[in-house]
Tab-separated table of C-alpha atoms and ligand atoms in Angstrom:
chain	number	residue	atom	x	y	z
I	12	MET	CA	242.718	-124.602	207.875
I	13	SER	CA	239.350	-123.895	206.230
I	14	ARG	CA	239.085	-125.130	202.681
I	15	THR	CA	236.845	-124.175	199.812
I	16	PHE	CA	235.871	-127.148	197.728
I	17	CYS	CA	236.113	-127.054	193.992
I	18	ILE	CA	234.343	-129.381	191.543
I	19	ALA	CA	236.042	-129.825	188.176
I	20	PRO	CA	233.992	-131.811	185.641
I	21	SER	CA	236.189	-133.629	183.107
I	22	LEU	CA	235.204	-133.067	179.486
I	23	LEU	CA	236.574	-136.523	178.676
I	24	SER	CA	233.097	-137.923	179.299
I	25	ALA	CA	231.222	-135.058	177.613
I	26	ASP	CA	229.623	-135.310	174.170
I	27	PHE	CA	232.552	-134.398	171.886
I	28	ALA	CA	230.133	-133.385	169.129
I	29	ARG	CA	228.717	-130.609	171.350
I	30	LEU	CA	231.647	-129.503	173.499
I	31	GLY	CA	230.818	-125.768	173.721
I	32	GLU	CA	227.271	-126.526	174.808
I	33	GLU	CA	228.497	-129.133	177.308
I	34	VAL	CA	230.883	-126.588	178.866
I	35	ARG	CA	228.062	-124.043	179.226
I	36	HIS	CA	225.653	-126.615	180.675
I	37	VAL	CA	228.068	-127.932	183.239
I	38	ILE	CA	228.967	-124.367	184.310
I	39	ASP	CA	225.253	-123.556	184.685
I	40	ALA	CA	225.045	-126.740	186.777
I	41	GLY	CA	227.667	-125.362	189.173
I	42	ALA	CA	231.113	-126.430	187.889
I	43	ASP	CA	233.979	-124.449	189.473
I	44	TRP	CA	236.674	-125.458	186.977
I	45	ILE	CA	236.581	-127.179	183.588
I	46	HIS	CA	238.993	-130.141	183.555
I	47	PHE	CA	240.510	-130.667	180.111
I	48	ASP	CA	242.268	-134.024	179.625
I	49	VAL	CA	244.967	-133.918	176.970
I	50	MET	CA	246.138	-137.373	175.819
I	51	ASP	CA	248.777	-137.936	173.146
I	52	ASN	CA	248.709	-141.676	172.384
I	53	HIS	CA	252.301	-141.821	173.616
I	54	TYR	CA	252.397	-141.039	177.335
I	55	VAL	CA	248.952	-142.670	177.586
I	56	PRO	CA	247.263	-145.084	175.160
I	57	ASN	CA	244.524	-142.672	174.077
I	58	LEU	CA	244.155	-139.493	172.031
I	59	THR	CA	241.911	-136.556	172.852
I	60	PHE	CA	242.153	-132.865	172.060
I	61	GLY	CA	244.767	-130.182	171.452
I	62	PRO	CA	245.219	-126.448	172.000
I	63	MET	CA	242.910	-125.413	169.145
I	64	ILE	CA	239.948	-127.023	170.876
I	65	CYS	CA	240.941	-125.403	174.167
I	66	GLN	CA	241.027	-122.037	172.417
I	67	ALA	CA	237.621	-122.645	170.827
I	68	LEU	CA	236.139	-123.510	174.232
I	69	ARG	CA	237.709	-120.573	176.105
I	70	LYS	CA	234.805	-118.222	175.269
I	71	HIS	CA	232.262	-120.791	176.503
I	72	ALA	CA	233.937	-121.174	179.904
I	73	VAL	CA	232.214	-118.168	181.443
I	74	LYS	CA	229.437	-117.939	184.039
I	75	ALA	CA	226.133	-116.182	183.331
I	76	ASP	CA	227.402	-113.118	185.240
I	77	GLY	CA	230.482	-112.939	183.021
I	78	THR	CA	232.960	-114.465	185.503
I	79	LYS	CA	235.625	-116.547	183.812
I	80	VAL	CA	235.688	-120.230	184.785
I	81	PRO	CA	239.240	-121.621	184.943
I	82	ILE	CA	240.220	-124.198	182.327
I	83	ASP	CA	242.281	-126.834	184.123
I	84	VAL	CA	244.465	-128.482	181.487
I	85	HIS	CA	245.752	-131.912	182.529
I	86	LEU	CA	248.587	-132.814	180.188
I	87	MET	CA	249.082	-136.548	179.713
I	88	VAL	CA	251.725	-135.947	177.069
I	89	GLN	CA	255.455	-136.496	176.584
I	90	PRO	CA	257.406	-134.308	175.997
I	91	VAL	CA	255.625	-131.548	177.891
I	92	ASP	CA	257.152	-128.099	177.304
I	93	ALA	CA	255.997	-127.120	173.801
I	94	LEU	CA	252.430	-128.261	174.423
I	95	ALA	CA	252.307	-126.567	177.827
I	96	GLN	CA	253.221	-123.277	176.159
I	97	ALA	CA	250.710	-123.858	173.359
I	98	PHE	CA	247.935	-124.466	175.896
I	99	ALA	CA	248.890	-121.343	177.840
I	100	LYS	CA	248.516	-119.338	174.638
I	101	ALA	CA	245.205	-121.134	173.953
I	102	GLY	CA	243.642	-119.784	177.152
I	103	ALA	CA	244.441	-122.417	179.778
I	104	ASP	CA	244.387	-121.063	183.337
I	105	ILE	CA	245.904	-124.039	185.146
I	106	ILE	CA	248.335	-126.470	183.523
I	107	THR	CA	249.330	-129.695	185.224
I	108	PHE	CA	251.767	-132.321	183.922
I	109	HIS	CA	253.265	-135.632	184.998
I	110	PRO	CA	256.833	-135.097	186.285
I	111	ASP	CA	257.941	-138.427	184.788
I	112	ALA	CA	257.000	-137.038	181.343
I	113	SER	CA	259.331	-134.022	181.598
I	114	ALA	CA	263.117	-134.252	181.447
I	115	HIS	CA	263.440	-131.048	183.512
I	116	VAL	CA	260.537	-130.641	185.896
I	117	ASP	CA	261.672	-127.368	187.434
I	118	ARG	CA	262.121	-125.813	183.997
I	119	THR	CA	258.660	-126.936	182.857
I	120	LEU	CA	257.079	-125.397	185.964
I	121	GLN	CA	258.942	-122.154	185.285
I	122	LEU	CA	257.773	-122.127	181.658
I	123	ILE	CA	254.137	-122.521	182.679
I	124	LYS	CA	254.340	-119.777	185.302
I	125	ALA	CA	256.150	-117.435	182.907
I	126	GLU	CA	253.081	-117.748	180.662
I	127	GLY	CA	250.928	-116.450	183.519
I	128	CYS	CA	249.256	-119.780	184.299
I	129	GLN	CA	249.056	-121.710	187.530
I	130	ALA	CA	251.249	-124.807	187.424
I	131	GLY	CA	250.791	-128.249	188.888
I	132	LEU	CA	252.321	-131.691	189.148
I	133	VAL	CA	250.371	-134.911	188.595
I	134	PHE	CA	251.288	-138.140	190.339
I	135	ASN	CA	250.159	-141.518	188.997
I	136	PRO	CA	248.825	-144.086	191.490
I	137	ALA	CA	252.215	-145.843	191.793
I	138	ALA	CA	254.377	-142.711	191.529
I	139	PRO	CA	256.433	-141.500	194.489
I	140	LEU	CA	256.129	-137.886	195.636
I	141	ASP	CA	259.851	-137.156	195.966
I	142	VAL	CA	260.168	-134.395	193.340
I	143	LEU	CA	257.502	-132.381	195.119
I	144	GLU	CA	259.788	-131.410	197.981
I	145	TRP	CA	262.222	-129.664	195.610
I	146	VAL	CA	259.733	-127.605	193.621
I	147	LEU	CA	257.013	-126.871	196.149
I	148	ASP	CA	257.642	-123.126	195.829
I	149	LYS	CA	256.663	-123.267	192.142
I	150	VAL	CA	253.575	-125.466	192.465
I	151	ASP	CA	249.989	-124.185	192.674
I	152	VAL	CA	248.247	-127.549	192.329
I	153	VAL	CA	249.090	-131.124	193.270
I	154	LEU	CA	246.943	-133.546	191.292
I	155	LEU	CA	246.810	-137.140	192.487
I	156	MET	CA	245.593	-139.717	189.998
I	157	SER	CA	243.193	-142.158	191.612
I	158	VAL	CA	243.115	-144.241	188.394
I	159	ASN	CA	245.800	-144.995	185.842
I	160	PRO	CA	245.629	-142.172	183.303
I	161	GLY	CA	244.192	-142.704	179.840
I	162	PHE	CA	240.513	-143.437	180.241
I	163	GLY	CA	237.400	-142.238	182.000
I	164	GLY	CA	235.011	-144.473	183.904
I	165	GLN	CA	237.574	-146.501	185.907
I	166	SER	CA	237.301	-147.470	189.580
I	167	PHE	CA	238.867	-145.365	192.322
I	168	ILE	CA	242.182	-146.751	193.646
I	169	ASP	CA	242.017	-146.586	197.439
I	170	SER	CA	245.740	-146.058	198.138
I	171	THR	CA	245.212	-142.509	196.793
I	172	LEU	CA	243.578	-141.627	200.103
I	173	ARG	CA	246.787	-142.355	202.011
I	174	LYS	CA	248.796	-140.410	199.470
I	175	ALA	CA	246.411	-137.456	199.740
I	176	ASP	CA	246.822	-137.455	203.494
I	177	LYS	CA	250.612	-137.221	203.024
I	178	VAL	CA	250.339	-134.414	200.483
I	179	ARG	CA	247.904	-132.490	202.710
I	180	LYS	CA	250.502	-132.534	205.476
I	181	ILE	CA	253.235	-131.344	203.082
I	182	ILE	CA	251.021	-128.508	201.816
I	183	ASP	CA	249.968	-127.406	205.286
I	184	ALA	CA	253.570	-127.461	206.513
I	185	SER	CA	254.602	-125.281	203.559
I	186	GLY	CA	252.020	-122.613	204.448
I	187	ARG	CA	251.478	-122.092	200.702
I	188	ASP	CA	248.129	-121.866	198.970
I	189	ILE	CA	248.268	-125.105	196.971
I	190	ARG	CA	245.220	-127.003	195.715
I	191	LEU	CA	245.064	-130.752	196.285
I	192	GLU	CA	243.129	-132.229	193.390
I	193	ILE	CA	242.020	-135.853	192.941
I	194	ASP	CA	241.273	-137.305	189.513
I	195	GLY	CA	239.617	-140.591	188.623
I	196	GLY	CA	236.629	-142.566	189.834
I	197	VAL	CA	235.269	-139.740	191.995
I	198	LYS	CA	231.514	-140.081	192.501
I	199	VAL	CA	228.769	-138.871	194.856
I	200	ASP	CA	229.212	-141.937	197.038
I	201	ASN	CA	232.974	-141.514	197.640
I	202	ILE	CA	233.600	-137.753	197.411
I	203	ARG	CA	233.220	-137.309	201.174
I	204	ARG	CA	235.917	-139.896	201.872
I	205	VAL	CA	238.158	-138.204	199.329
I	206	ALA	CA	237.644	-134.835	201.025
I	207	ASP	CA	238.343	-136.383	204.416
I	208	SER	CA	241.751	-137.481	203.120
I	209	GLY	CA	242.661	-133.823	202.590
I	210	ALA	CA	241.614	-133.112	198.997
I	211	ASP	CA	239.878	-129.846	198.119
I	212	THR	CA	239.435	-130.173	194.357
I	213	PHE	CA	237.565	-133.036	192.706
I	214	VAL	CA	237.657	-134.071	189.071
I	215	ALA	CA	234.612	-136.045	187.965
I	216	GLY	CA	233.973	-137.129	184.382
I	217	SER	CA	231.625	-140.069	183.996
I	218	ALA	CA	229.873	-139.358	187.324
I	219	ILE	CA	228.636	-136.019	185.948
I	220	PHE	CA	228.462	-136.374	182.157
I	221	GLY	CA	227.094	-139.921	182.443
I	222	GLN	CA	223.887	-138.589	184.013
I	223	PRO	CA	221.196	-136.538	182.310
I	224	ASP	CA	220.979	-133.925	185.087
I	225	TYR	CA	224.452	-132.449	185.737
I	226	LYS	CA	223.145	-130.060	188.388
I	227	ALA	CA	221.596	-132.907	190.379
I	228	VAL	CA	224.982	-134.676	190.492
I	229	ILE	CA	226.981	-131.547	191.388
I	230	ASP	CA	224.409	-130.588	194.053
I	231	ALA	CA	224.583	-134.099	195.500
I	232	MET	CA	228.400	-133.866	195.581
I	233	ARG	CA	228.223	-130.513	197.376
I	234	GLY	CA	225.683	-132.010	199.777
I	235	GLN	CA	228.163	-134.757	200.643
I	236	LEU	CA	230.952	-132.202	201.094
I	237	ALA	CA	228.802	-130.088	203.399
I	238	ALA	CA	227.720	-133.075	205.512
B	8	DX5	C1	241.928	-140.014	183.225
B	8	DX5	C2	241.582	-138.547	183.274
B	8	DX5	C3	240.428	-138.207	184.156
B	8	DX5	C4	239.136	-138.858	183.769
B	8	DX5	C5	238.283	-139.008	184.971
B	8	DX5	O1	243.131	-140.162	182.554
B	8	DX5	O2	242.682	-137.788	183.734
B	8	DX5	O3	240.275	-136.806	184.247
B	8	DX5	O4	238.429	-138.129	182.827
B	8	DX5	O5	237.142	-139.679	184.575
B	8	DX5	P1	236.186	-140.408	185.627
B	8	DX5	O6	235.681	-139.345	186.545
B	8	DX5	O7	235.135	-140.998	184.754
B	8	DX5	O8	237.035	-141.420	186.331
B	9	ZN	ZN1	242.390	-135.614	184.237
């Protein structure tokens, strides 16, 4: 199956004092999606941004030719439902959540899709994949965490590659168009290995926003993916 690769810079490592500008710069540099990490100081020990900031950024997430760039909202919150709906209304295009944070995973997926968004499940490094089998028909994205959620700049956990290989097989067997996204510790020097494990969508925070030239990093990532 031929795959188009998608690079999703995480705003977690952007300059929070200039978020609109950062979104525009990283889109000019070639970002395919904008990854928006929502942390609630409950599900994870950190606190980031809410739906009002997503709404304020929506108008900045547009390419020079006017094409909308998807905002990929990664909810690290518990409970999930009310915030998922609030983010849908705030302009999110994709909403992913951790199944262990929702009491009723199938219902949460239905809520997100009823709002017109794509829906996804996020699996922590030590989380099993079992729920996936039962809701695959409602999932547009599977996001595998390659770090423990809560912070940017951590090292990639290698067991994610084996898990990605498993999920790739599940997706291919389903025949559905489901993105396999990897989040945490993705850099120019490991993105090829991550793609080889079956991933097609790559979140990168510190690797991109930690460098002065975002385009150079994204180009180097695409170079690795094309190799
Ligand atoms: C971690 C977040 C990630 C994080 C990735 O909880 O979900 O999206 O920003 O950051 P890097 O790429 O620096 O590991
Ligand atoms: Zn994330």
